Amino acid sequence: MILPCSSITGRAKHFFSSTNPLTLFSSRIQQEKCREIVTNYKKGIINPTLTIDELWRAKTLYDSTYHPDTGEKMFFLGRMSAQMPGNMVITGMLLSLYRTFPGVVFSHWINQSFNAVVNYTNRSGNSKATNERLFVSYCCATGGAMTAALGLNKMVKNSHGLAARLVPFAAIALANAINIPMMRSNEVSEGMELKDENDQLVGKSRKMAVLSIAQVTLSRIAMAMPYMVMTPIIMNRITRTAYYRTRPWMQKYSEIPIQTFLAGLGLYFTTPLCCALFPQKSSVEVLKLEENVQKEILSRPNPPKVVYYNKGL
């Protein structure tokens, strides 16, 4: 089992590699080869010609492409490596189409559809949410984001400055606070899988599920904050310049490209850095778990003192 990294610097380096959008262009043959190298290495089967650099490159592509618990290949749009290109385009729309009702509805529908795919793909362990639960989570998050955006737009309808431009971020923060807990609510009701150092399932904890969902929600909001706050501030400054105001063509056509570029630049850094805020493979002492979970684990022969779980992304 790969133990959690306690250093945020080490985690950041890992996620800068595994969230690299270029991994999306790897071929099926490359992915399968990397999967074989990593799974064989975990079993102690090591090709004598395999170098350390080749092993790390294989692990980077494996971590980017396959789910850490199930080992299944993740849908490419749901991978964290798709966050930068996917959210870059969507954020450009969110920050540029916030003034009109159709623009708000369309951009937030697209955004929440993308988020639903990402949240489901990066859920923890082997937990399976029902189709009904997924649909309700999606509808609530989309409805919450649209309601927040439209309501806040009405409050600042006479403002054409920074306040109006910050409405999309407020709506996104609310949607994340709704979508992630609802999408993963079955982990709270059933418990999050706990494993020993040999990757053997030893129990399930609701307490760790609540903590993990809170950490993921905080990470996602923090991930969106820099580029969804700084981009409107920069764009607001640009629109106040004489150069911008005296060029109608720039006022008409430049807003979406500029904000899309700035969002992409921000996402390149915020995606790996915010994924690294908390260990994805986390550990907890058995004595800090719920009493019934402690009893279950400690009743096993040679019980572990520390167990591990995947908090998800």
PDB file of C-alpha atoms in Angstrom:
ATOM      1  CA  MET A   1       0.000   0.000   0.000  1.00  0.00           C
ATOM      2  CA  ILE A   2       1.211   3.529  -0.812  1.00  0.00           C
ATOM      3  CA  LEU A   3       1.174   5.416   2.483  1.00  0.00           C
ATOM      4  CA  PRO A   4       0.001   9.025   2.718  1.00  0.00           C
ATOM      5  CA  CYS A   5       2.527  11.799   2.159  1.00  0.00           C
ATOM      6  CA  SER A   6       2.777  14.022   5.238  1.00  0.00           C
ATOM      7  CA  SER A   7       4.512  16.867   3.395  1.00  0.00           C
ATOM      8  CA  ILE A   8       2.364  19.374   1.515  1.00  0.00           C
ATOM      9  CA  THR A   9       5.375  20.099  -0.707  1.00  0.00           C
ATOM     10  CA  GLY A  10       5.631  16.440  -1.675  1.00  0.00           C
ATOM     11  CA  ARG A  11       1.891  16.253  -2.332  1.00  0.00           C
ATOM     12  CA  ALA A  12       2.036  19.419  -4.447  1.00  0.00           C
ATOM     13  CA  LYS A  13       4.836  17.973  -6.596  1.00  0.00           C
ATOM     14  CA  HIS A  14       2.808  14.797  -7.037  1.00  0.00           C
ATOM     15  CA  PHE A  15      -0.337  16.651  -8.103  1.00  0.00           C
ATOM     16  CA  PHE A  16       1.536  18.998 -10.452  1.00  0.00           C
ATOM     17  CA  SER A  17       2.497  15.832 -12.323  1.00  0.00           C
ATOM     18  CA  SER A  18      -0.747  13.853 -12.077  1.00  0.00           C
ATOM     19  CA  THR A  19      -3.022  16.825 -12.930  1.00  0.00           C
ATOM     20  CA  ASN A  20      -0.949  17.712 -15.984  1.00  0.00           C
ATOM     21  CA  PRO A  21      -3.459  18.025 -18.879  1.00  0.00           C
ATOM     22  CA  LEU A  22      -0.946  16.411 -21.247  1.00  0.00           C
ATOM     23  CA  THR A  23      -1.649  13.041 -19.595  1.00  0.00           C
ATOM     24  CA  LEU A  24      -5.093  13.151 -21.247  1.00  0.00           C
ATOM     25  CA  PHE A  25      -3.400  12.609 -24.614  1.00  0.00           C
ATOM     26  CA  SER A  26      -1.685   9.371 -23.617  1.00  0.00           C
ATOM     27  CA  SER A  27      -2.665   6.327 -25.652  1.00  0.00           C
ATOM     28  CA  ARG A  28      -4.523   3.292 -24.329  1.00  0.00           C
ATOM     29  CA  ILE A  29      -1.382   1.216 -24.869  1.00  0.00           C
ATOM     30  CA  GLN A  30       0.698   3.649 -22.770  1.00  0.00           C
ATOM     31  CA  GLN A  31      -1.900   3.632 -20.013  1.00  0.00           C
ATOM     32  CA  GLU A  32      -2.103  -0.164 -19.874  1.00  0.00           C
ATOM     33  CA  LYS A  33       1.679  -0.451 -19.864  1.00  0.00           C
ATOM     34  CA  CYS A  34       1.927   1.969 -16.930  1.00  0.00           C
ATOM     35  CA  ARG A  35      -0.857   0.145 -15.082  1.00  0.00           C
ATOM     36  CA  GLU A  36       1.003  -3.147 -15.513  1.00  0.00           C
ATOM     37  CA  ILE A  37       4.282  -1.635 -14.250  1.00  0.00           C
ATOM     38  CA  VAL A  38       2.667  -0.104 -11.146  1.00  0.00           C
ATOM     39  CA  THR A  39       0.498  -3.107 -10.210  1.00  0.00           C
ATOM     40  CA  ASN A  40       3.433  -5.498 -10.694  1.00  0.00           C
ATOM     41  CA  TYR A  41       5.664  -3.255  -8.573  1.00  0.00           C
ATOM     42  CA  LYS A  42       3.101  -3.316  -5.746  1.00  0.00           C
ATOM     43  CA  LYS A  43       3.185  -7.128  -5.908  1.00  0.00           C
ATOM     44  CA  GLY A  44       6.973  -7.170  -5.796  1.00  0.00           C
ATOM     45  CA  ILE A  45       7.334  -8.120  -9.459  1.00  0.00           C
ATOM     46  CA  ILE A  46      10.025  -5.803 -10.843  1.00  0.00           C
ATOM     47  CA  ASN A  47      11.501  -5.956 -14.322  1.00  0.00           C
ATOM     48  CA  PRO A  48      15.317  -5.867 -13.934  1.00  0.00           C
ATOM     49  CA  THR A  49      15.594  -3.386 -16.817  1.00  0.00           C
ATOM     50  CA  LEU A  50      13.116  -0.944 -15.226  1.00  0.00           C
ATOM     51  CA  THR A  51      14.725   2.343 -14.161  1.00  0.00           C
ATOM     52  CA  ILE A  52      13.592   4.609 -11.313  1.00  0.00           C
ATOM     53  CA  ASP A  53      12.680   7.351 -13.800  1.00  0.00           C
ATOM     54  CA  GLU A  54      10.545   4.926 -15.823  1.00  0.00           C
ATOM     55  CA  LEU A  55       8.804   3.758 -12.649  1.00  0.00           C
ATOM     56  CA  TRP A  56       7.960   7.337 -11.584  1.00  0.00           C
ATOM     57  CA  ARG A  57       6.697   8.229 -15.067  1.00  0.00           C
ATOM     58  CA  ALA A  58       4.493   5.124 -15.029  1.00  0.00           C
ATOM     59  CA  LYS A  59       3.164   5.980 -11.567  1.00  0.00           C
ATOM     60  CA  THR A  60       2.373   9.554 -12.633  1.00  0.00           C
ATOM     61  CA  LEU A  61       0.310   8.398 -15.606  1.00  0.00           C
ATOM     62  CA  TYR A  62      -1.295   5.623 -13.541  1.00  0.00           C
ATOM     63  CA  ASP A  63      -2.317   8.043 -10.767  1.00  0.00           C
ATOM     64  CA  SER A  64      -3.762  10.420 -13.342  1.00  0.00           C
ATOM     65  CA  THR A  65      -5.740   7.763 -15.226  1.00  0.00           C
ATOM     66  CA  TYR A  66      -6.861   5.081 -12.755  1.00  0.00           C
ATOM     67  CA  HIS A  67      -8.910   5.305  -9.564  1.00  0.00           C
ATOM     68  CA  PRO A  68      -6.653   4.799  -6.507  1.00  0.00           C
ATOM     69  CA  ASP A  69      -9.058   2.349  -4.805  1.00  0.00           C
ATOM     70  CA  THR A  70     -10.889   0.468  -7.520  1.00  0.00           C
ATOM     71  CA  GLY A  71      -8.088   0.479 -10.095  1.00  0.00           C
ATOM     72  CA  GLU A  72     -10.658   1.237 -12.784  1.00  0.00           C
ATOM     73  CA  LYS A  73      -9.829   3.623 -15.592  1.00  0.00           C
ATOM     74  CA  MET A  74     -11.533   6.939 -14.893  1.00  0.00           C
ATOM     75  CA  PHE A  75     -13.686   8.747 -17.461  1.00  0.00           C
ATOM     76  CA  PHE A  76     -11.329  11.292 -19.056  1.00  0.00           C
ATOM     77  CA  LEU A  77     -13.514  14.334 -18.310  1.00  0.00           C
ATOM     78  CA  GLY A  78     -13.714  13.317 -14.652  1.00  0.00           C
ATOM     79  CA  ARG A  79      -9.967  13.109 -14.123  1.00  0.00           C
ATOM     80  CA  MET A  80      -8.262  15.908 -12.205  1.00  0.00           C
ATOM     81  CA  SER A  81      -5.995  16.362 -15.221  1.00  0.00           C
ATOM     82  CA  ALA A  82      -9.087  17.607 -17.099  1.00  0.00           C
ATOM     83  CA  GLN A  83      -9.747  20.314 -14.503  1.00  0.00           C
ATOM     84  CA  MET A  84      -7.527  22.954 -16.093  1.00  0.00           C
ATOM     85  CA  PRO A  85      -8.764  22.753 -19.709  1.00  0.00           C
ATOM     86  CA  GLY A  86     -12.373  21.965 -18.778  1.00  0.00           C
ATOM     87  CA  ASN A  87     -12.799  24.569 -16.068  1.00  0.00           C
ATOM     88  CA  MET A  88     -10.838  27.138 -18.056  1.00  0.00           C
ATOM     89  CA  VAL A  89     -13.489  27.199 -20.781  1.00  0.00           C
ATOM     90  CA  ILE A  90     -16.388  26.969 -18.337  1.00  0.00           C
ATOM     91  CA  THR A  91     -15.019  29.725 -16.091  1.00  0.00           C
ATOM     92  CA  GLY A  92     -14.607  31.974 -19.106  1.00  0.00           C
ATOM     93  CA  MET A  93     -18.323  31.532 -19.742  1.00  0.00           C
ATOM     94  CA  LEU A  94     -19.309  31.977 -16.072  1.00  0.00           C
ATOM     95  CA  LEU A  95     -17.385  35.238 -15.765  1.00  0.00           C
ATOM     96  CA  SER A  96     -18.570  36.625 -19.103  1.00  0.00           C
ATOM     97  CA  LEU A  97     -22.221  35.516 -19.307  1.00  0.00           C
ATOM     98  CA  TYR A  98     -23.292  36.565 -15.801  1.00  0.00           C
ATOM     99  CA  ARG A  99     -25.356  39.572 -16.883  1.00  0.00           C
ATOM    100  CA  THR A 100     -28.260  37.839 -18.650  1.00  0.00           C
ATOM    101  CA  PHE A 101     -30.769  35.204 -17.524  1.00  0.00           C
ATOM    102  CA  PRO A 102     -29.999  32.788 -20.433  1.00  0.00           C
ATOM    103  CA  GLY A 103     -26.252  33.259 -19.852  1.00  0.00           C
ATOM    104  CA  VAL A 104     -26.531  32.469 -16.129  1.00  0.00           C
ATOM    105  CA  VAL A 105     -28.710  29.400 -16.707  1.00  0.00           C
ATOM    106  CA  PHE A 106     -26.571  27.974 -19.518  1.00  0.00           C
ATOM    107  CA  SER A 107     -23.156  28.575 -17.923  1.00  0.00           C
ATOM    108  CA  HIS A 108     -24.146  27.195 -14.502  1.00  0.00           C
ATOM    109  CA  TRP A 109     -25.859  24.172 -16.072  1.00  0.00           C
ATOM    110  CA  ILE A 110     -22.670  23.360 -17.998  1.00  0.00           C
ATOM    111  CA  ASN A 111     -20.529  23.945 -14.914  1.00  0.00           C
ATOM    112  CA  GLN A 112     -22.587  21.738 -12.605  1.00  0.00           C
ATOM    113  CA  SER A 113     -22.771  18.993 -15.233  1.00  0.00           C
ATOM    114  CA  PHE A 114     -18.986  19.010 -15.410  1.00  0.00           C
ATOM    115  CA  ASN A 115     -18.676  19.116 -11.602  1.00  0.00           C
ATOM    116  CA  ALA A 116     -21.057  16.173 -11.219  1.00  0.00           C
ATOM    117  CA  VAL A 117     -18.849  14.079 -13.507  1.00  0.00           C
ATOM    118  CA  VAL A 118     -15.698  15.099 -11.575  1.00  0.00           C
ATOM    119  CA  ASN A 119     -17.268  14.454  -8.154  1.00  0.00           C
ATOM    120  CA  TYR A 120     -18.578  11.036  -9.138  1.00  0.00           C
ATOM    121  CA  THR A 121     -15.325   9.993 -10.812  1.00  0.00           C
ATOM    122  CA  ASN A 122     -13.227  11.006  -7.788  1.00  0.00           C
ATOM    123  CA  ARG A 123     -15.506   9.613  -5.089  1.00  0.00           C
ATOM    124  CA  SER A 124     -13.884   7.614  -2.314  1.00  0.00           C
ATOM    125  CA  GLY A 125     -13.429   3.866  -2.370  1.00  0.00           C
ATOM    126  CA  ASN A 126     -15.935   1.474  -3.903  1.00  0.00           C
ATOM    127  CA  SER A 127     -18.954   3.477  -2.756  1.00  0.00           C
ATOM    128  CA  LYS A 128     -21.785   3.399  -5.240  1.00  0.00           C
ATOM    129  CA  ALA A 129     -24.414   6.115  -5.211  1.00  0.00           C
ATOM    130  CA  THR A 130     -27.825   5.260  -6.613  1.00  0.00           C
ATOM    131  CA  ASN A 131     -29.005   6.910  -9.818  1.00  0.00           C
ATOM    132  CA  GLU A 132     -31.742   8.681  -7.856  1.00  0.00           C
ATOM    133  CA  ARG A 133     -29.230  10.152  -5.408  1.00  0.00           C
ATOM    134  CA  LEU A 134     -26.950  11.298  -8.228  1.00  0.00           C
ATOM    135  CA  PHE A 135     -29.844  12.955 -10.029  1.00  0.00           C
ATOM    136  CA  VAL A 136     -31.090  14.718  -6.883  1.00  0.00           C
ATOM    137  CA  SER A 137     -27.554  15.935  -6.061  1.00  0.00           C
ATOM    138  CA  TYR A 138     -27.107  17.248  -9.584  1.00  0.00           C
ATOM    139  CA  CYS A 139     -30.476  19.041  -9.586  1.00  0.00           C
ATOM    140  CA  CYS A 140     -29.923  20.583  -6.147  1.00  0.00           C
ATOM    141  CA  ALA A 141     -26.448  21.858  -7.003  1.00  0.00           C
ATOM    142  CA  THR A 142     -27.532  23.232 -10.370  1.00  0.00           C
ATOM    143  CA  GLY A 143     -30.652  24.810  -8.883  1.00  0.00           C
ATOM    144  CA  GLY A 144     -28.675  26.236  -5.967  1.00  0.00           C
ATOM    145  CA  ALA A 145     -26.041  27.782  -8.225  1.00  0.00           C
ATOM    146  CA  MET A 146     -28.640  29.302 -10.573  1.00  0.00           C
ATOM    147  CA  THR A 147     -30.769  30.616  -7.697  1.00  0.00           C
ATOM    148  CA  ALA A 148     -27.750  32.169  -5.998  1.00  0.00           C
ATOM    149  CA  ALA A 149     -26.478  33.716  -9.220  1.00  0.00           C
ATOM    150  CA  LEU A 150     -29.858  35.124 -10.259  1.00  0.00           C
ATOM    151  CA  GLY A 151     -30.644  36.352  -6.738  1.00  0.00           C
ATOM    152  CA  LEU A 152     -27.292  38.051  -6.292  1.00  0.00           C
ATOM    153  CA  ASN A 153     -27.501  39.518  -9.786  1.00  0.00           C
ATOM    154  CA  LYS A 154     -30.795  41.113  -8.811  1.00  0.00           C
ATOM    155  CA  MET A 155     -29.203  42.571  -5.681  1.00  0.00           C
ATOM    156  CA  VAL A 156     -26.388  44.180  -7.661  1.00  0.00           C
ATOM    157  CA  LYS A 157     -28.331  44.825 -10.877  1.00  0.00           C
ATOM    158  CA  ASN A 158     -27.457  48.498 -10.855  1.00  0.00           C
ATOM    159  CA  SER A 159     -23.774  47.786 -10.402  1.00  0.00           C
ATOM    160  CA  HIS A 160     -21.523  47.274 -13.394  1.00  0.00           C
ATOM    161  CA  GLY A 161     -18.362  47.046 -11.332  1.00  0.00           C
ATOM    162  CA  LEU A 162     -16.585  44.439  -9.261  1.00  0.00           C
ATOM    163  CA  ALA A 163     -19.570  43.361  -7.110  1.00  0.00           C
ATOM    164  CA  ALA A 164     -21.481  42.069 -10.133  1.00  0.00           C
ATOM    165  CA  ARG A 165     -18.399  40.271 -11.459  1.00  0.00           C
ATOM    166  CA  LEU A 166     -17.952  38.373  -8.173  1.00  0.00           C
ATOM    167  CA  VAL A 167     -21.458  36.858  -8.305  1.00  0.00           C
ATOM    168  CA  PRO A 168     -20.302  33.707 -10.210  1.00  0.00           C
ATOM    169  CA  PHE A 169     -17.806  32.841  -7.466  1.00  0.00           C
ATOM    170  CA  ALA A 170     -20.447  33.120  -4.738  1.00  0.00           C
ATOM    171  CA  ALA A 171     -22.748  30.853  -6.745  1.00  0.00           C
ATOM    172  CA  ILE A 172     -19.973  28.312  -7.364  1.00  0.00           C
ATOM    173  CA  ALA A 173     -19.034  28.211  -3.665  1.00  0.00           C
ATOM    174  CA  LEU A 174     -22.647  27.528  -2.714  1.00  0.00           C
ATOM    175  CA  ALA A 175     -23.016  24.854  -5.392  1.00  0.00           C
ATOM    176  CA  ASN A 176     -19.881  23.042  -4.157  1.00  0.00           C
ATOM    177  CA  ALA A 177     -21.236  23.141  -0.607  1.00  0.00           C
ATOM    178  CA  ILE A 178     -24.403  21.434  -1.895  1.00  0.00           C
ATOM    179  CA  ASN A 179     -23.128  19.107  -4.601  1.00  0.00           C
ATOM    180  CA  ILE A 180     -20.188  17.359  -2.943  1.00  0.00           C
ATOM    181  CA  PRO A 181     -21.922  16.402   0.351  1.00  0.00           C
ATOM    182  CA  MET A 182     -25.052  15.236  -1.480  1.00  0.00           C
ATOM    183  CA  MET A 183     -23.136  13.313  -4.141  1.00  0.00           C
ATOM    184  CA  ARG A 184     -21.204  11.460  -1.441  1.00  0.00           C
ATOM    185  CA  SER A 185     -23.913  11.247   1.226  1.00  0.00           C
ATOM    186  CA  ASN A 186     -23.951   7.446   0.978  1.00  0.00           C
ATOM    187  CA  GLU A 187     -20.418   7.468   2.430  1.00  0.00           C
ATOM    188  CA  VAL A 188     -21.829   9.166   5.540  1.00  0.00           C
ATOM    189  CA  SER A 189     -24.682   6.682   5.895  1.00  0.00           C
ATOM    190  CA  GLU A 190     -22.627   3.560   5.121  1.00  0.00           C
ATOM    191  CA  GLY A 191     -19.193   4.669   6.325  1.00  0.00           C
ATOM    192  CA  MET A 192     -15.872   5.204   4.556  1.00  0.00           C
ATOM    193  CA  GLU A 193     -13.689   2.180   3.897  1.00  0.00           C
ATOM    194  CA  LEU A 194     -10.731   1.784   6.267  1.00  0.00           C
ATOM    195  CA  LYS A 195      -7.758  -0.365   5.277  1.00  0.00           C
ATOM    196  CA  ASP A 196      -4.624  -1.604   6.992  1.00  0.00           C
ATOM    197  CA  GLU A 197      -1.081  -1.184   5.658  1.00  0.00           C
ATOM    198  CA  ASN A 198      -1.562  -4.326   3.555  1.00  0.00           C
ATOM    199  CA  ASP A 199      -4.535  -2.740   1.795  1.00  0.00           C
ATOM    200  CA  GLN A 200      -6.999  -5.090   3.510  1.00  0.00           C
ATOM    201  CA  LEU A 201     -10.450  -3.754   4.430  1.00  0.00           C
ATOM    202  CA  VAL A 202     -10.809  -3.682   8.224  1.00  0.00           C
ATOM    203  CA  GLY A 203     -13.877  -1.489   8.789  1.00  0.00           C
ATOM    204  CA  LYS A 204     -15.924   1.552   7.826  1.00  0.00           C
ATOM    205  CA  SER A 205     -16.152   4.938   9.526  1.00  0.00           C
ATOM    206  CA  ARG A 206     -18.862   7.585   9.232  1.00  0.00           C
ATOM    207  CA  LYS A 207     -16.701  10.040  11.154  1.00  0.00           C
ATOM    208  CA  MET A 208     -13.927   9.889   8.545  1.00  0.00           C
ATOM    209  CA  ALA A 209     -16.508  10.211   5.774  1.00  0.00           C
ATOM    210  CA  VAL A 210     -17.787  13.503   7.235  1.00  0.00           C
ATOM    211  CA  LEU A 211     -14.230  14.807   7.683  1.00  0.00           C
ATOM    212  CA  SER A 212     -13.218  13.799   4.145  1.00  0.00           C
ATOM    213  CA  ILE A 213     -16.255  15.405   2.521  1.00  0.00           C
ATOM    214  CA  ALA A 214     -15.618  18.631   4.460  1.00  0.00           C
ATOM    215  CA  GLN A 215     -11.967  18.648   3.347  1.00  0.00           C
ATOM    216  CA  VAL A 216     -12.853  18.042  -0.310  1.00  0.00           C
ATOM    217  CA  THR A 217     -15.512  20.775  -0.234  1.00  0.00           C
ATOM    218  CA  LEU A 218     -13.048  23.242   1.292  1.00  0.00           C
ATOM    219  CA  SER A 219     -10.399  22.291  -1.276  1.00  0.00           C
ATOM    220  CA  ARG A 220     -12.783  22.812  -4.197  1.00  0.00           C
ATOM    221  CA  ILE A 221     -13.888  26.242  -2.941  1.00  0.00           C
ATOM    222  CA  ALA A 222     -10.252  27.218  -2.324  1.00  0.00           C
ATOM    223  CA  MET A 223      -9.405  25.945  -5.818  1.00  0.00           C
ATOM    224  CA  ALA A 224     -11.948  28.291  -7.395  1.00  0.00           C
ATOM    225  CA  MET A 225     -11.264  31.325  -5.204  1.00  0.00           C
ATOM    226  CA  PRO A 226      -8.018  32.719  -6.709  1.00  0.00           C
ATOM    227  CA  TYR A 227      -8.985  32.673 -10.379  1.00  0.00           C
ATOM    228  CA  MET A 228     -12.679  33.475  -9.868  1.00  0.00           C
ATOM    229  CA  VAL A 229     -11.836  36.444  -7.631  1.00  0.00           C
ATOM    230  CA  MET A 230      -8.605  37.723  -9.185  1.00  0.00           C
ATOM    231  CA  THR A 231      -9.841  37.401 -12.777  1.00  0.00           C
ATOM    232  CA  PRO A 232     -12.846  39.738 -12.190  1.00  0.00           C
ATOM    233  CA  ILE A 233     -10.562  42.205 -10.368  1.00  0.00           C
ATOM    234  CA  ILE A 234      -8.098  42.250 -13.277  1.00  0.00           C
ATOM    235  CA  MET A 235     -10.896  42.452 -15.862  1.00  0.00           C
ATOM    236  CA  ASN A 236     -12.528  45.281 -13.931  1.00  0.00           C
ATOM    237  CA  ARG A 237      -9.256  47.218 -14.071  1.00  0.00           C
ATOM    238  CA  ILE A 238      -8.903  46.575 -17.805  1.00  0.00           C
ATOM    239  CA  THR A 239     -12.405  47.853 -18.583  1.00  0.00           C
ATOM    240  CA  ARG A 240     -11.614  51.137 -16.813  1.00  0.00           C
ATOM    241  CA  THR A 241      -8.624  51.956 -19.016  1.00  0.00           C
ATOM    242  CA  ALA A 242      -8.906  54.582 -21.755  1.00  0.00           C
ATOM    243  CA  TYR A 243      -7.476  52.101 -24.257  1.00  0.00           C
ATOM    244  CA  TYR A 244     -10.339  49.660 -23.611  1.00  0.00           C
ATOM    245  CA  ARG A 245     -13.090  52.283 -23.526  1.00  0.00           C
ATOM    246  CA  THR A 246     -12.095  53.865 -26.843  1.00  0.00           C
ATOM    247  CA  ARG A 247     -12.164  50.568 -28.748  1.00  0.00           C
ATOM    248  CA  PRO A 248     -15.692  49.192 -29.240  1.00  0.00           C
ATOM    249  CA  TRP A 249     -14.421  46.022 -30.896  1.00  0.00           C
ATOM    250  CA  MET A 250     -12.396  45.223 -27.787  1.00  0.00           C
ATOM    251  CA  GLN A 251     -15.412  45.768 -25.530  1.00  0.00           C
ATOM    252  CA  LYS A 252     -17.431  43.402 -27.709  1.00  0.00           C
ATOM    253  CA  TYR A 253     -15.001  40.568 -28.348  1.00  0.00           C
ATOM    254  CA  SER A 254     -12.180  40.569 -25.778  1.00  0.00           C
ATOM    255  CA  GLU A 255     -13.919  39.744 -22.500  1.00  0.00           C
ATOM    256  CA  ILE A 256     -14.364  35.987 -22.955  1.00  0.00           C
ATOM    257  CA  PRO A 257     -10.834  35.311 -24.345  1.00  0.00           C
ATOM    258  CA  ILE A 258      -9.103  37.436 -21.676  1.00  0.00           C
ATOM    259  CA  GLN A 259     -11.027  35.894 -18.783  1.00  0.00           C
ATOM    260  CA  THR A 260     -10.650  32.381 -20.195  1.00  0.00           C
ATOM    261  CA  PHE A 261      -6.872  32.836 -20.445  1.00  0.00           C
ATOM    262  CA  LEU A 262      -6.613  34.242 -16.904  1.00  0.00           C
ATOM    263  CA  ALA A 263      -8.765  31.400 -15.544  1.00  0.00           C
ATOM    264  CA  GLY A 264      -6.568  28.808 -17.255  1.00  0.00           C
ATOM    265  CA  LEU A 265      -3.448  30.426 -15.819  1.00  0.00           C
ATOM    266  CA  GLY A 266      -4.955  30.346 -12.329  1.00  0.00           C
ATOM    267  CA  LEU A 267      -6.219  26.774 -12.658  1.00  0.00           C
ATOM    268  CA  TYR A 268      -2.772  25.527 -13.660  1.00  0.00           C
ATOM    269  CA  PHE A 269      -1.565  26.385 -10.161  1.00  0.00           C
ATOM    270  CA  THR A 270      -4.687  26.127  -7.988  1.00  0.00           C
ATOM    271  CA  THR A 271      -5.686  22.632  -9.123  1.00  0.00           C
ATOM    272  CA  PRO A 272      -2.557  20.809  -7.873  1.00  0.00           C
ATOM    273  CA  LEU A 273      -1.970  23.124  -4.897  1.00  0.00           C
ATOM    274  CA  CYS A 274      -5.510  22.750  -3.550  1.00  0.00           C
ATOM    275  CA  CYS A 275      -5.566  18.999  -4.211  1.00  0.00           C
ATOM    276  CA  ALA A 276      -2.459  18.911  -1.994  1.00  0.00           C
ATOM    277  CA  LEU A 277      -4.055  20.757   0.948  1.00  0.00           C
ATOM    278  CA  PHE A 278      -5.004  17.441   2.572  1.00  0.00           C
ATOM    279  CA  PRO A 279      -3.528  13.961   1.922  1.00  0.00           C
ATOM    280  CA  GLN A 280      -5.616  11.956  -0.504  1.00  0.00           C
ATOM    281  CA  LYS A 281      -4.458   8.747   1.169  1.00  0.00           C
ATOM    282  CA  SER A 282      -5.057   9.740   4.770  1.00  0.00           C
ATOM    283  CA  SER A 283      -4.332   7.910   8.011  1.00  0.00           C
ATOM    284  CA  VAL A 284      -5.990   7.873  11.427  1.00  0.00           C
ATOM    285  CA  GLU A 285      -5.252   6.122  14.707  1.00  0.00           C
ATOM    286  CA  VAL A 286      -7.791   3.429  15.489  1.00  0.00           C
ATOM    287  CA  LEU A 287      -8.362   4.883  18.975  1.00  0.00           C
ATOM    288  CA  LYS A 288      -9.623   8.121  17.381  1.00  0.00           C
ATOM    289  CA  LEU A 289     -12.425   6.363  15.505  1.00  0.00           C
ATOM    290  CA  GLU A 290     -15.996   5.753  16.674  1.00  0.00           C
ATOM    291  CA  GLU A 291     -16.269   3.314  19.569  1.00  0.00           C
ATOM    292  CA  ASN A 292     -18.086   0.632  17.567  1.00  0.00           C
ATOM    293  CA  VAL A 293     -15.501   0.843  14.770  1.00  0.00           C
ATOM    294  CA  GLN A 294     -12.681   0.567  17.309  1.00  0.00           C
ATOM    295  CA  LYS A 295     -14.225  -2.596  18.742  1.00  0.00           C
ATOM    296  CA  GLU A 296     -14.626  -4.112  15.286  1.00  0.00           C
ATOM    297  CA  ILE A 297     -11.010  -3.441  14.327  1.00  0.00           C
ATOM    298  CA  LEU A 298      -9.456  -4.337  17.687  1.00  0.00           C
ATOM    299  CA  SER A 299     -11.311  -7.673  17.729  1.00  0.00           C
ATOM    300  CA  ARG A 300      -9.313  -8.803  14.697  1.00  0.00           C
ATOM    301  CA  PRO A 301      -6.135 -10.855  15.126  1.00  0.00           C
ATOM    302  CA  ASN A 302      -3.066  -8.578  15.173  1.00  0.00           C
ATOM    303  CA  PRO A 303      -5.185  -5.426  14.837  1.00  0.00           C
ATOM    304  CA  PRO A 304      -3.553  -2.355  13.271  1.00  0.00           C
ATOM    305  CA  LYS A 305      -2.974   0.745  15.386  1.00  0.00           C
ATOM    306  CA  VAL A 306      -3.332   3.011  12.339  1.00  0.00           C
ATOM    307  CA  VAL A 307      -5.717   2.624   9.398  1.00  0.00           C
ATOM    308  CA  TYR A 308      -5.860   4.338   6.032  1.00  0.00           C
ATOM    309  CA  TYR A 309      -8.581   5.711   3.784  1.00  0.00           C
ATOM    310  CA  ASN A 310      -8.960   7.572   0.519  1.00  0.00           C
ATOM    311  CA  LYS A 311     -10.655  10.927   1.169  1.00  0.00           C
ATOM    312  CA  GLY A 312     -11.276  11.439  -2.548  1.00  0.00           C
ATOM    313  CA  LEU A 313     -10.669  14.568  -4.617  1.00  0.00           C
TER     314      LEU A 313
END
